[in-house]
């Protein structure tokens, strides 16, 4: 069944009035702050923007997700660490709440994608396959999207880890990553 989210500071989960498309039991949600996503929840305060307020909102949304038999997968945009996401999943403590891993984004918080994925594997629901080049700048580095395999993500190791530690997670290529 489908669940949608929108808003600032809270979930808005709505019941889908039509039969759900086959294989659509999840929704993704980002708790962070982004200049390119107008619908993302503004949740400042904790590391990566994840704090008690976000945990409370997710906890409240879990009951509806459970009722609708869907999973909420919190995405790691470029502001959430693996520790943030593990904390959030453990706080809610439900199989209806997990992680949507955007595979290149751990680089933005200084984590290795394989180590990040290994830490969140018990909660992994979905993966956006994406790769980045790391281009040095005077301020550190810039992440530049590129074709899978052309960047710094070790795909063989990452896919092996998914097969071993999160075999039920769905994988898809993020085609919308243009900039």
Short mmCIF file of N, CA and C in Angstrom, two decimals:
data_model
loop_
_atom_site.label_atom_id
_atom_site.label_comp_id
_atom_site.label_asym_id
_atom_site.label_seq_id
_atom_site.Cartn_x
_atom_site.Cartn_y
_atom_site.Cartn_z
N UNK A 1 0.84 -1.18 0.00
CA UNK A 1 0.00 0.00 0.00
C UNK A 1 0.88 1.23 0.00
N UNK A 2 0.38 2.29 -0.56
CA UNK A 2 1.18 3.50 -0.68
C UNK A 2 0.95 4.44 0.50
N UNK A 3 1.99 5.09 0.87
CA UNK A 3 1.93 6.11 1.90
C UNK A 3 2.67 7.33 1.34
N UNK A 4 2.12 8.50 1.58
CA UNK A 4 2.81 9.69 1.11
C UNK A 4 3.23 10.54 2.29
N UNK A 5 4.21 11.40 2.08
CA UNK A 5 4.66 12.30 3.13
C UNK A 5 4.87 13.66 2.54
N UNK A 6 4.61 14.66 3.33
CA UNK A 6 4.86 16.06 2.97
C UNK A 6 4.75 16.84 4.25
N UNK A 7 5.35 17.98 4.28
CA UNK A 7 5.16 18.85 5.43
C UNK A 7 6.45 19.24 6.09
N UNK A 8 6.36 20.09 7.08
CA UNK A 8 7.52 20.55 7.81
C UNK A 8 7.34 20.18 9.28
N UNK A 9 8.26 19.37 9.79
CA UNK A 9 8.24 19.04 11.19
C UNK A 9 7.32 17.90 11.58
N UNK A 10 6.62 17.30 10.63
CA UNK A 10 5.75 16.17 10.98
C UNK A 10 5.45 15.34 9.74
N UNK A 11 5.02 14.14 9.98
CA UNK A 11 4.58 13.26 8.90
C UNK A 11 3.14 13.58 8.57
N UNK A 12 2.81 13.41 7.34
CA UNK A 12 1.40 13.37 6.94
C UNK A 12 1.25 12.10 6.13
N UNK A 13 0.75 11.09 6.75
CA UNK A 13 0.55 9.81 6.07
C UNK A 13 -0.92 9.74 5.68
N UNK A 14 -1.16 9.46 4.44
CA UNK A 14 -2.54 9.40 3.96
C UNK A 14 -2.85 8.02 3.42
N UNK A 15 -4.05 7.59 3.67
CA UNK A 15 -4.48 6.31 3.12
C UNK A 15 -4.68 6.48 1.61
N UNK A 16 -4.24 5.51 0.87
CA UNK A 16 -4.40 5.50 -0.57
C UNK A 16 -5.78 4.97 -0.87
N UNK A 17 -6.57 5.70 -1.62
CA UNK A 17 -7.97 5.33 -1.85
C UNK A 17 -8.14 4.28 -2.95
N UNK A 18 -7.11 4.01 -3.70
CA UNK A 18 -7.19 3.05 -4.80
C UNK A 18 -6.31 1.86 -4.48
N UNK A 19 -6.51 0.74 -5.15
CA UNK A 19 -5.64 -0.41 -4.90
C UNK A 19 -4.18 -0.02 -5.14
N UNK A 20 -3.33 -0.46 -4.25
CA UNK A 20 -1.90 -0.14 -4.38
C UNK A 20 -1.30 -0.91 -5.55
N UNK A 21 -0.39 -0.27 -6.29
CA UNK A 21 0.30 -1.00 -7.35
C UNK A 21 1.07 -2.18 -6.76
N UNK A 22 1.17 -3.23 -7.52
CA UNK A 22 1.89 -4.41 -7.06
C UNK A 22 3.32 -4.05 -6.68
N UNK A 23 3.74 -4.52 -5.52
CA UNK A 23 5.12 -4.31 -5.08
C UNK A 23 5.42 -2.91 -4.58
N UNK A 24 4.44 -2.18 -4.04
CA UNK A 24 4.68 -0.83 -3.56
C UNK A 24 4.41 -0.72 -2.06
N UNK A 25 5.14 -1.49 -1.24
CA UNK A 25 4.85 -1.48 0.19
C UNK A 25 5.70 -0.51 1.00
N UNK A 26 6.37 0.44 0.37
CA UNK A 26 7.28 1.31 1.11
C UNK A 26 7.10 2.76 0.72
N UNK A 27 7.55 3.62 1.60
CA UNK A 27 7.70 5.02 1.25
C UNK A 27 9.03 5.48 1.81
N UNK A 28 9.60 6.50 1.23
CA UNK A 28 10.86 7.04 1.73
C UNK A 28 10.60 8.39 2.35
N UNK A 29 11.39 8.73 3.35
CA UNK A 29 11.24 10.01 4.03
C UNK A 29 12.61 10.49 4.44
N UNK A 30 12.86 11.75 4.27
CA UNK A 30 14.13 12.32 4.71
C UNK A 30 13.87 13.29 5.84
N UNK A 31 14.58 13.14 6.95
CA UNK A 31 14.38 14.04 8.07
C UNK A 31 15.28 15.27 8.02
N UNK A 32 16.06 15.43 6.99
CA UNK A 32 17.08 16.48 6.99
C UNK A 32 16.68 17.77 6.33
N UNK A 33 17.64 18.62 6.15
CA UNK A 33 17.45 19.95 5.59
C UNK A 33 18.22 20.01 4.27
N UNK A 34 17.53 20.32 3.19
CA UNK A 34 18.18 20.33 1.88
C UNK A 34 17.70 21.52 1.09
N UNK A 35 18.59 22.13 0.33
CA UNK A 35 18.17 23.27 -0.47
C UNK A 35 17.50 22.85 -1.77
N UNK A 36 17.58 21.57 -2.13
CA UNK A 36 16.99 21.14 -3.39
C UNK A 36 15.73 20.30 -3.21
N UNK A 37 15.23 20.17 -2.00
CA UNK A 37 14.02 19.38 -1.75
C UNK A 37 13.05 20.22 -0.93
N UNK A 38 12.10 20.83 -1.57
CA UNK A 38 11.18 21.72 -0.87
C UNK A 38 10.28 20.99 0.12
N UNK A 39 10.07 19.70 -0.07
CA UNK A 39 9.13 18.98 0.78
C UNK A 39 9.77 18.26 1.95
N UNK A 40 11.06 18.46 2.14
CA UNK A 40 11.76 17.74 3.20
C UNK A 40 11.51 18.40 4.55
N UNK A 41 11.36 17.58 5.55
CA UNK A 41 11.08 18.07 6.90
C UNK A 41 12.29 18.83 7.43
N UNK A 42 12.07 19.99 8.02
CA UNK A 42 13.11 20.78 8.66
C UNK A 42 13.22 20.31 10.09
N UNK A 43 14.23 19.54 10.39
CA UNK A 43 14.37 18.97 11.72
C UNK A 43 15.78 19.25 12.22
N UNK A 44 16.02 20.44 12.70
CA UNK A 44 17.35 20.79 13.17
C UNK A 44 17.50 20.43 14.63
N UNK A 45 18.72 20.31 15.07
CA UNK A 45 18.95 20.09 16.49
C UNK A 45 19.93 18.98 16.77
N UNK A 46 19.74 17.81 16.22
CA UNK A 46 20.64 16.70 16.51
C UNK A 46 21.70 16.58 15.44
N UNK A 47 22.56 15.60 15.60
CA UNK A 47 23.56 15.33 14.58
C UNK A 47 22.82 14.98 13.30
N UNK A 48 23.18 15.62 12.21
CA UNK A 48 22.51 15.35 10.95
C UNK A 48 21.07 15.83 10.94
N UNK A 49 20.67 16.63 11.91
CA UNK A 49 19.31 17.13 11.94
C UNK A 49 18.31 16.17 12.56
N UNK A 50 18.78 15.00 13.01
CA UNK A 50 17.86 14.03 13.60
C UNK A 50 17.90 14.21 15.11
N UNK A 51 16.75 14.51 15.69
CA UNK A 51 16.67 14.76 17.13
C UNK A 51 15.42 14.10 17.69
N UNK A 52 15.12 14.38 18.93
CA UNK A 52 13.95 13.80 19.58
C UNK A 52 12.65 14.13 18.86
N UNK A 53 12.58 15.33 18.29
CA UNK A 53 11.36 15.73 17.58
C UNK A 53 11.13 14.83 16.37
N UNK A 54 12.19 14.56 15.63
CA UNK A 54 12.08 13.67 14.47
C UNK A 54 11.73 12.26 14.93
N UNK A 55 12.40 11.80 15.99
CA UNK A 55 12.08 10.47 16.51
C UNK A 55 10.63 10.37 16.94
N UNK A 56 10.11 11.40 17.57
CA UNK A 56 8.71 11.40 17.99
C UNK A 56 7.75 11.37 16.81
N UNK A 57 8.07 12.15 15.79
CA UNK A 57 7.22 12.17 14.59
C UNK A 57 7.19 10.80 13.92
N UNK A 58 8.35 10.19 13.83
CA UNK A 58 8.43 8.87 13.21
C UNK A 58 7.71 7.83 14.06
N UNK A 59 7.85 7.93 15.35
CA UNK A 59 7.16 7.02 16.25
C UNK A 59 5.64 7.11 16.08
N UNK A 60 5.12 8.33 15.95
CA UNK A 60 3.68 8.51 15.75
C UNK A 60 3.24 7.97 14.39
N UNK A 61 4.07 8.15 13.37
CA UNK A 61 3.73 7.68 12.02
C UNK A 61 3.76 6.15 11.93
N UNK A 62 4.56 5.53 12.78
CA UNK A 62 4.70 4.08 12.73
C UNK A 62 3.38 3.36 12.94
N UNK A 63 2.53 3.88 13.79
CA UNK A 63 1.26 3.18 14.05
C UNK A 63 0.39 3.11 12.80
N UNK A 64 0.37 4.17 12.02
CA UNK A 64 -0.39 4.14 10.77
C UNK A 64 0.30 3.24 9.75
N UNK A 65 1.61 3.28 9.69
CA UNK A 65 2.34 2.38 8.78
C UNK A 65 2.03 0.93 9.12
N UNK A 66 2.00 0.62 10.40
CA UNK A 66 1.68 -0.74 10.84
C UNK A 66 0.25 -1.10 10.44
N UNK A 67 -0.68 -0.17 10.64
CA UNK A 67 -2.08 -0.41 10.28
C UNK A 67 -2.23 -0.66 8.78
N UNK A 68 -1.50 0.09 7.97
CA UNK A 68 -1.58 -0.04 6.52
C UNK A 68 -0.66 -1.14 5.98
N UNK A 69 0.14 -1.72 6.86
CA UNK A 69 1.11 -2.75 6.50
C UNK A 69 2.09 -2.26 5.43
N UNK A 70 2.68 -1.09 5.70
CA UNK A 70 3.74 -0.55 4.85
C UNK A 70 4.97 -0.31 5.71
N UNK A 71 6.09 -0.11 5.06
CA UNK A 71 7.31 0.24 5.76
C UNK A 71 7.69 1.67 5.41
N UNK A 72 8.09 2.42 6.40
CA UNK A 72 8.63 3.77 6.19
C UNK A 72 10.14 3.61 6.15
N UNK A 73 10.75 4.05 5.08
CA UNK A 73 12.20 3.96 4.93
C UNK A 73 12.78 5.37 4.95
N UNK A 74 13.50 5.69 6.00
CA UNK A 74 14.09 7.02 6.17
C UNK A 74 15.36 7.09 5.33
N UNK A 75 15.42 8.07 4.45
CA UNK A 75 16.56 8.18 3.54
C UNK A 75 17.70 8.97 4.15
N UNK A 76 18.90 8.55 3.85
CA UNK A 76 20.10 9.26 4.26
C UNK A 76 20.48 10.26 3.18
N UNK A 77 19.82 11.39 3.17
CA UNK A 77 20.29 12.42 2.25
C UNK A 77 21.68 12.80 2.73
N UNK A 78 22.23 13.87 2.35
CA UNK A 78 23.62 14.15 2.66
C UNK A 78 23.82 14.81 4.02
N UNK A 79 23.02 14.38 4.99
CA UNK A 79 23.11 15.00 6.31
C UNK A 79 22.93 14.02 7.45
N UNK A 80 22.65 12.77 7.18
CA UNK A 80 22.40 11.79 8.24
C UNK A 80 23.52 10.76 8.26
N UNK A 81 24.09 10.56 9.44
CA UNK A 81 25.12 9.54 9.60
C UNK A 81 24.47 8.18 9.85
N UNK A 82 25.27 7.13 9.76
CA UNK A 82 24.73 5.80 10.07
C UNK A 82 24.29 5.75 11.53
N UNK A 83 25.02 6.42 12.42
CA UNK A 83 24.63 6.44 13.84
C UNK A 83 23.27 7.11 14.02
N UNK A 84 23.02 8.19 13.27
CA UNK A 84 21.71 8.86 13.33
C UNK A 84 20.58 7.89 12.97
N UNK A 85 20.77 7.18 11.87
CA UNK A 85 19.71 6.30 11.37
C UNK A 85 19.50 5.07 12.24
N UNK A 86 20.60 4.52 12.77
CA UNK A 86 20.47 3.39 13.69
C UNK A 86 19.73 3.86 14.95
N UNK A 87 20.09 5.03 15.47
CA UNK A 87 19.41 5.57 16.66
C UNK A 87 17.91 5.71 16.40
N UNK A 88 17.57 6.26 15.24
CA UNK A 88 16.17 6.49 14.90
C UNK A 88 15.41 5.16 14.81
N UNK A 89 15.98 4.19 14.13
CA UNK A 89 15.32 2.88 14.00
C UNK A 89 15.19 2.18 15.35
N UNK A 90 16.23 2.27 16.17
CA UNK A 90 16.17 1.64 17.49
C UNK A 90 15.16 2.35 18.40
N UNK A 91 15.08 3.66 18.27
CA UNK A 91 14.12 4.41 19.09
C UNK A 91 12.69 3.96 18.79
N UNK A 92 12.37 3.81 17.50
CA UNK A 92 11.01 3.41 17.12
C UNK A 92 10.80 1.92 17.37
N UNK A 93 11.81 1.12 17.08
CA UNK A 93 11.75 -0.31 17.38
C UNK A 93 10.65 -1.07 16.68
N UNK A 94 10.49 -0.85 15.37
CA UNK A 94 9.43 -1.50 14.62
C UNK A 94 9.95 -1.99 13.28
N UNK A 95 9.46 -3.14 12.86
CA UNK A 95 9.83 -3.64 11.53
C UNK A 95 9.21 -2.78 10.43
N UNK A 96 8.31 -1.88 10.79
CA UNK A 96 7.69 -0.99 9.82
C UNK A 96 8.50 0.28 9.59
N UNK A 97 9.63 0.42 10.26
CA UNK A 97 10.51 1.58 10.09
C UNK A 97 11.91 1.08 9.81
N UNK A 98 12.50 1.62 8.75
CA UNK A 98 13.84 1.22 8.38
C UNK A 98 14.53 2.33 7.62
N UNK A 99 15.49 1.94 6.79
CA UNK A 99 16.34 2.90 6.10
C UNK A 99 16.26 2.70 4.59
N UNK A 100 16.22 3.82 3.89
CA UNK A 100 16.39 3.87 2.43
C UNK A 100 17.80 4.42 2.22
N UNK A 101 18.73 3.56 1.87
CA UNK A 101 20.12 3.96 1.69
C UNK A 101 20.35 4.55 0.31
N UNK A 102 20.75 5.80 0.26
CA UNK A 102 21.23 6.41 -0.97
C UNK A 102 22.72 6.14 -0.97
N UNK A 103 23.17 5.19 -1.78
CA UNK A 103 24.49 4.58 -1.64
C UNK A 103 25.68 5.53 -1.73
N UNK A 104 25.58 6.63 -2.43
CA UNK A 104 26.69 7.56 -2.51
C UNK A 104 26.72 8.59 -1.40
N UNK A 105 25.59 8.81 -0.75
CA UNK A 105 25.49 9.89 0.23
C UNK A 105 26.30 9.73 1.51
N UNK A 106 26.69 8.52 1.93
CA UNK A 106 27.56 8.45 3.11
C UNK A 106 28.85 9.27 2.95
N UNK A 107 29.30 9.43 1.72
CA UNK A 107 30.52 10.21 1.48
C UNK A 107 30.37 11.65 1.98
N UNK A 108 29.17 12.20 1.90
CA UNK A 108 28.92 13.59 2.30
C UNK A 108 29.04 13.79 3.80
N UNK A 109 28.89 12.72 4.58
CA UNK A 109 29.03 12.83 6.04
C UNK A 109 30.33 12.16 6.51
N UNK A 110 31.25 11.95 5.57
CA UNK A 110 32.56 11.42 5.92
C UNK A 110 32.60 9.96 6.28
N UNK A 111 31.65 9.18 5.78
CA UNK A 111 31.63 7.74 6.05
C UNK A 111 31.85 6.96 4.76
N UNK A 112 32.48 5.82 4.91
CA UNK A 112 32.66 4.89 3.79
C UNK A 112 31.31 4.25 3.49
N UNK A 113 30.88 4.23 2.22
CA UNK A 113 29.58 3.63 1.90
C UNK A 113 29.41 2.18 2.37
N UNK A 114 30.46 1.37 2.30
CA UNK A 114 30.34 -0.03 2.72
C UNK A 114 30.18 -0.12 4.23
N UNK A 115 30.96 0.64 4.99
CA UNK A 115 30.85 0.62 6.45
C UNK A 115 29.49 1.18 6.89
N UNK A 116 29.04 2.25 6.24
CA UNK A 116 27.73 2.84 6.52
C UNK A 116 26.65 1.78 6.31
N UNK A 117 26.69 1.14 5.14
CA UNK A 117 25.67 0.13 4.79
C UNK A 117 25.71 -1.05 5.76
N UNK A 118 26.88 -1.45 6.18
CA UNK A 118 26.99 -2.56 7.13
C UNK A 118 26.34 -2.21 8.47
N UNK A 119 26.50 -0.96 8.91
CA UNK A 119 25.92 -0.55 10.19
C UNK A 119 24.39 -0.48 10.13
N UNK A 120 23.85 -0.06 9.00
CA UNK A 120 22.39 0.09 8.91
C UNK A 120 21.72 -1.14 8.31
N UNK A 121 22.49 -2.16 7.94
CA UNK A 121 21.94 -3.36 7.27
C UNK A 121 20.76 -4.00 7.99
N UNK A 122 20.74 -4.08 9.33
CA UNK A 122 19.57 -4.71 9.97
C UNK A 122 18.26 -3.96 9.72
N UNK A 123 18.36 -2.70 9.31
CA UNK A 123 17.17 -1.86 9.11
C UNK A 123 16.93 -1.52 7.64
N UNK A 124 17.74 -2.04 6.76
CA UNK A 124 17.72 -1.65 5.35
C UNK A 124 16.47 -2.18 4.65
N UNK A 125 15.72 -1.26 4.03
CA UNK A 125 14.51 -1.61 3.28
C UNK A 125 14.72 -1.44 1.77
N UNK A 126 15.44 -0.39 1.39
CA UNK A 126 15.59 -0.04 -0.03
C UNK A 126 16.93 0.65 -0.22
N UNK A 127 17.46 0.52 -1.45
CA UNK A 127 18.74 1.15 -1.79
C UNK A 127 18.61 1.91 -3.09
N UNK A 128 19.04 3.16 -3.08
CA UNK A 128 19.22 3.93 -4.32
C UNK A 128 20.66 3.75 -4.74
N UNK A 129 20.88 3.11 -5.85
CA UNK A 129 22.24 2.93 -6.36
C UNK A 129 22.68 4.22 -7.05
N UNK A 130 23.76 4.78 -6.56
CA UNK A 130 24.27 6.05 -7.08
C UNK A 130 25.76 6.08 -6.82
N UNK A 131 26.50 6.78 -7.67
CA UNK A 131 27.95 6.88 -7.52
C UNK A 131 28.38 8.33 -7.61
N UNK A 132 29.52 8.62 -7.04
CA UNK A 132 30.08 9.97 -7.05
C UNK A 132 31.57 9.93 -7.36
N UNK A 133 32.02 10.98 -8.01
CA UNK A 133 33.44 11.30 -8.06
C UNK A 133 33.69 12.24 -6.90
N UNK A 134 34.87 12.18 -6.30
CA UNK A 134 35.24 13.13 -5.25
C UNK A 134 36.28 14.07 -5.84
N UNK A 135 35.90 15.32 -6.02
CA UNK A 135 36.76 16.31 -6.67
C UNK A 135 37.31 17.24 -5.58
N UNK A 136 38.65 17.31 -5.46
CA UNK A 136 39.24 18.19 -4.44
C UNK A 136 38.91 19.66 -4.70
N UNK A 137 38.65 20.39 -3.62
CA UNK A 137 38.44 21.83 -3.69
C UNK A 137 39.26 22.48 -2.58
N UNK A 138 39.31 23.79 -2.55
CA UNK A 138 40.05 24.49 -1.49
C UNK A 138 39.39 24.28 -0.12
N UNK A 139 38.11 23.94 -0.11
CA UNK A 139 37.38 23.72 1.15
C UNK A 139 37.32 22.24 1.55
N UNK A 140 37.85 21.36 0.74
CA UNK A 140 37.79 19.92 1.03
C UNK A 140 37.56 19.13 -0.24
N UNK A 141 36.32 18.76 -0.51
CA UNK A 141 36.00 18.04 -1.73
C UNK A 141 34.55 18.30 -2.11
N UNK A 142 34.28 18.07 -3.38
CA UNK A 142 32.92 18.21 -3.90
C UNK A 142 32.52 16.85 -4.47
N UNK A 143 31.30 16.46 -4.20
CA UNK A 143 30.77 15.22 -4.76
C UNK A 143 30.11 15.53 -6.09
N UNK A 144 30.54 14.82 -7.12
CA UNK A 144 30.00 15.02 -8.47
C UNK A 144 29.40 13.69 -8.91
N UNK A 145 28.12 13.71 -9.23
CA UNK A 145 27.44 12.48 -9.65
C UNK A 145 28.02 11.99 -10.96
N UNK A 146 28.01 10.66 -11.10
CA UNK A 146 28.56 10.05 -12.30
C UNK A 146 27.87 8.71 -12.51
N UNK A 147 28.17 8.07 -13.62
CA UNK A 147 27.60 6.75 -13.92
C UNK A 147 28.10 5.73 -12.89
N UNK A 148 27.24 4.75 -12.58
CA UNK A 148 27.65 3.70 -11.65
C UNK A 148 28.94 3.05 -12.14
N UNK A 149 29.89 2.92 -11.25
CA UNK A 149 31.17 2.31 -11.60
C UNK A 149 32.23 3.30 -12.01
N UNK A 150 31.85 4.54 -12.30
CA UNK A 150 32.84 5.55 -12.68
C UNK A 150 33.34 6.34 -11.49
N UNK A 151 32.72 6.15 -10.32
CA UNK A 151 33.07 6.94 -9.14
C UNK A 151 33.86 6.14 -8.12
N UNK A 152 33.73 6.55 -6.86
CA UNK A 152 34.54 5.97 -5.79
C UNK A 152 33.84 4.85 -5.01
N UNK A 153 32.56 4.61 -5.27
CA UNK A 153 31.85 3.56 -4.54
C UNK A 153 32.33 2.19 -5.02
N UNK A 154 32.69 1.33 -4.09
CA UNK A 154 33.13 -0.03 -4.40
C UNK A 154 31.88 -0.91 -4.56
N UNK A 155 31.39 -1.01 -5.79
CA UNK A 155 30.11 -1.69 -6.05
C UNK A 155 30.15 -3.17 -5.78
N UNK A 156 31.24 -3.80 -6.10
CA UNK A 156 31.33 -5.26 -5.86
C UNK A 156 31.18 -5.54 -4.36
N UNK A 157 31.92 -4.81 -3.53
CA UNK A 157 31.85 -5.01 -2.08
C UNK A 157 30.47 -4.63 -1.53
N UNK A 158 29.90 -3.55 -2.04
CA UNK A 158 28.60 -3.10 -1.57
C UNK A 158 27.50 -4.11 -1.91
N UNK A 159 27.49 -4.58 -3.14
CA UNK A 159 26.48 -5.56 -3.55
C UNK A 159 26.65 -6.88 -2.81
N UNK A 160 27.90 -7.30 -2.57
CA UNK A 160 28.14 -8.50 -1.76
C UNK A 160 27.59 -8.33 -0.35
N UNK A 161 27.79 -7.13 0.23
CA UNK A 161 27.29 -6.86 1.57
C UNK A 161 25.77 -6.92 1.60
N UNK A 162 25.10 -6.36 0.57
CA UNK A 162 23.64 -6.42 0.52
C UNK A 162 23.16 -7.87 0.44
N UNK A 163 23.79 -8.66 -0.40
CA UNK A 163 23.40 -10.07 -0.54
C UNK A 163 23.55 -10.82 0.78
N UNK A 164 24.62 -10.53 1.50
CA UNK A 164 24.89 -11.24 2.76
C UNK A 164 24.08 -10.73 3.94
N UNK A 165 23.96 -9.41 4.07
CA UNK A 165 23.42 -8.81 5.29
C UNK A 165 22.03 -8.20 5.16
N UNK A 166 21.56 -7.98 3.93
CA UNK A 166 20.23 -7.38 3.73
C UNK A 166 19.60 -7.93 2.46
N UNK A 167 19.42 -9.25 2.39
CA UNK A 167 18.95 -9.86 1.15
C UNK A 167 17.54 -9.46 0.72
N UNK A 168 16.72 -8.95 1.64
CA UNK A 168 15.36 -8.56 1.29
C UNK A 168 15.25 -7.11 0.84
N UNK A 169 16.32 -6.36 0.95
CA UNK A 169 16.29 -4.95 0.52
C UNK A 169 16.13 -4.87 -0.99
N UNK A 170 15.29 -3.94 -1.44
CA UNK A 170 15.15 -3.72 -2.87
C UNK A 170 16.24 -2.76 -3.33
N UNK A 171 16.69 -2.94 -4.55
CA UNK A 171 17.75 -2.10 -5.12
C UNK A 171 17.22 -1.44 -6.38
N UNK A 172 17.52 -0.16 -6.56
CA UNK A 172 17.13 0.51 -7.79
C UNK A 172 18.15 1.59 -8.11
N UNK A 173 18.29 1.86 -9.38
CA UNK A 173 19.23 2.89 -9.84
C UNK A 173 18.54 4.25 -9.74
N UNK A 174 19.21 5.20 -9.11
CA UNK A 174 18.65 6.54 -9.00
C UNK A 174 18.94 7.30 -10.29
N UNK A 175 17.93 7.35 -11.15
CA UNK A 175 18.09 8.01 -12.44
C UNK A 175 17.97 9.53 -12.34
N UNK A 176 17.34 10.02 -11.28
CA UNK A 176 17.11 11.45 -11.14
C UNK A 176 18.32 12.21 -10.66
N UNK A 177 19.43 11.54 -10.38
CA UNK A 177 20.61 12.22 -9.87
C UNK A 177 21.37 12.89 -11.01
N UNK A 178 20.96 14.09 -11.35
CA UNK A 178 21.55 14.78 -12.50
C UNK A 178 22.63 15.80 -12.12
N UNK A 179 22.55 16.37 -10.94
CA UNK A 179 23.50 17.42 -10.57
C UNK A 179 24.23 17.06 -9.31
#
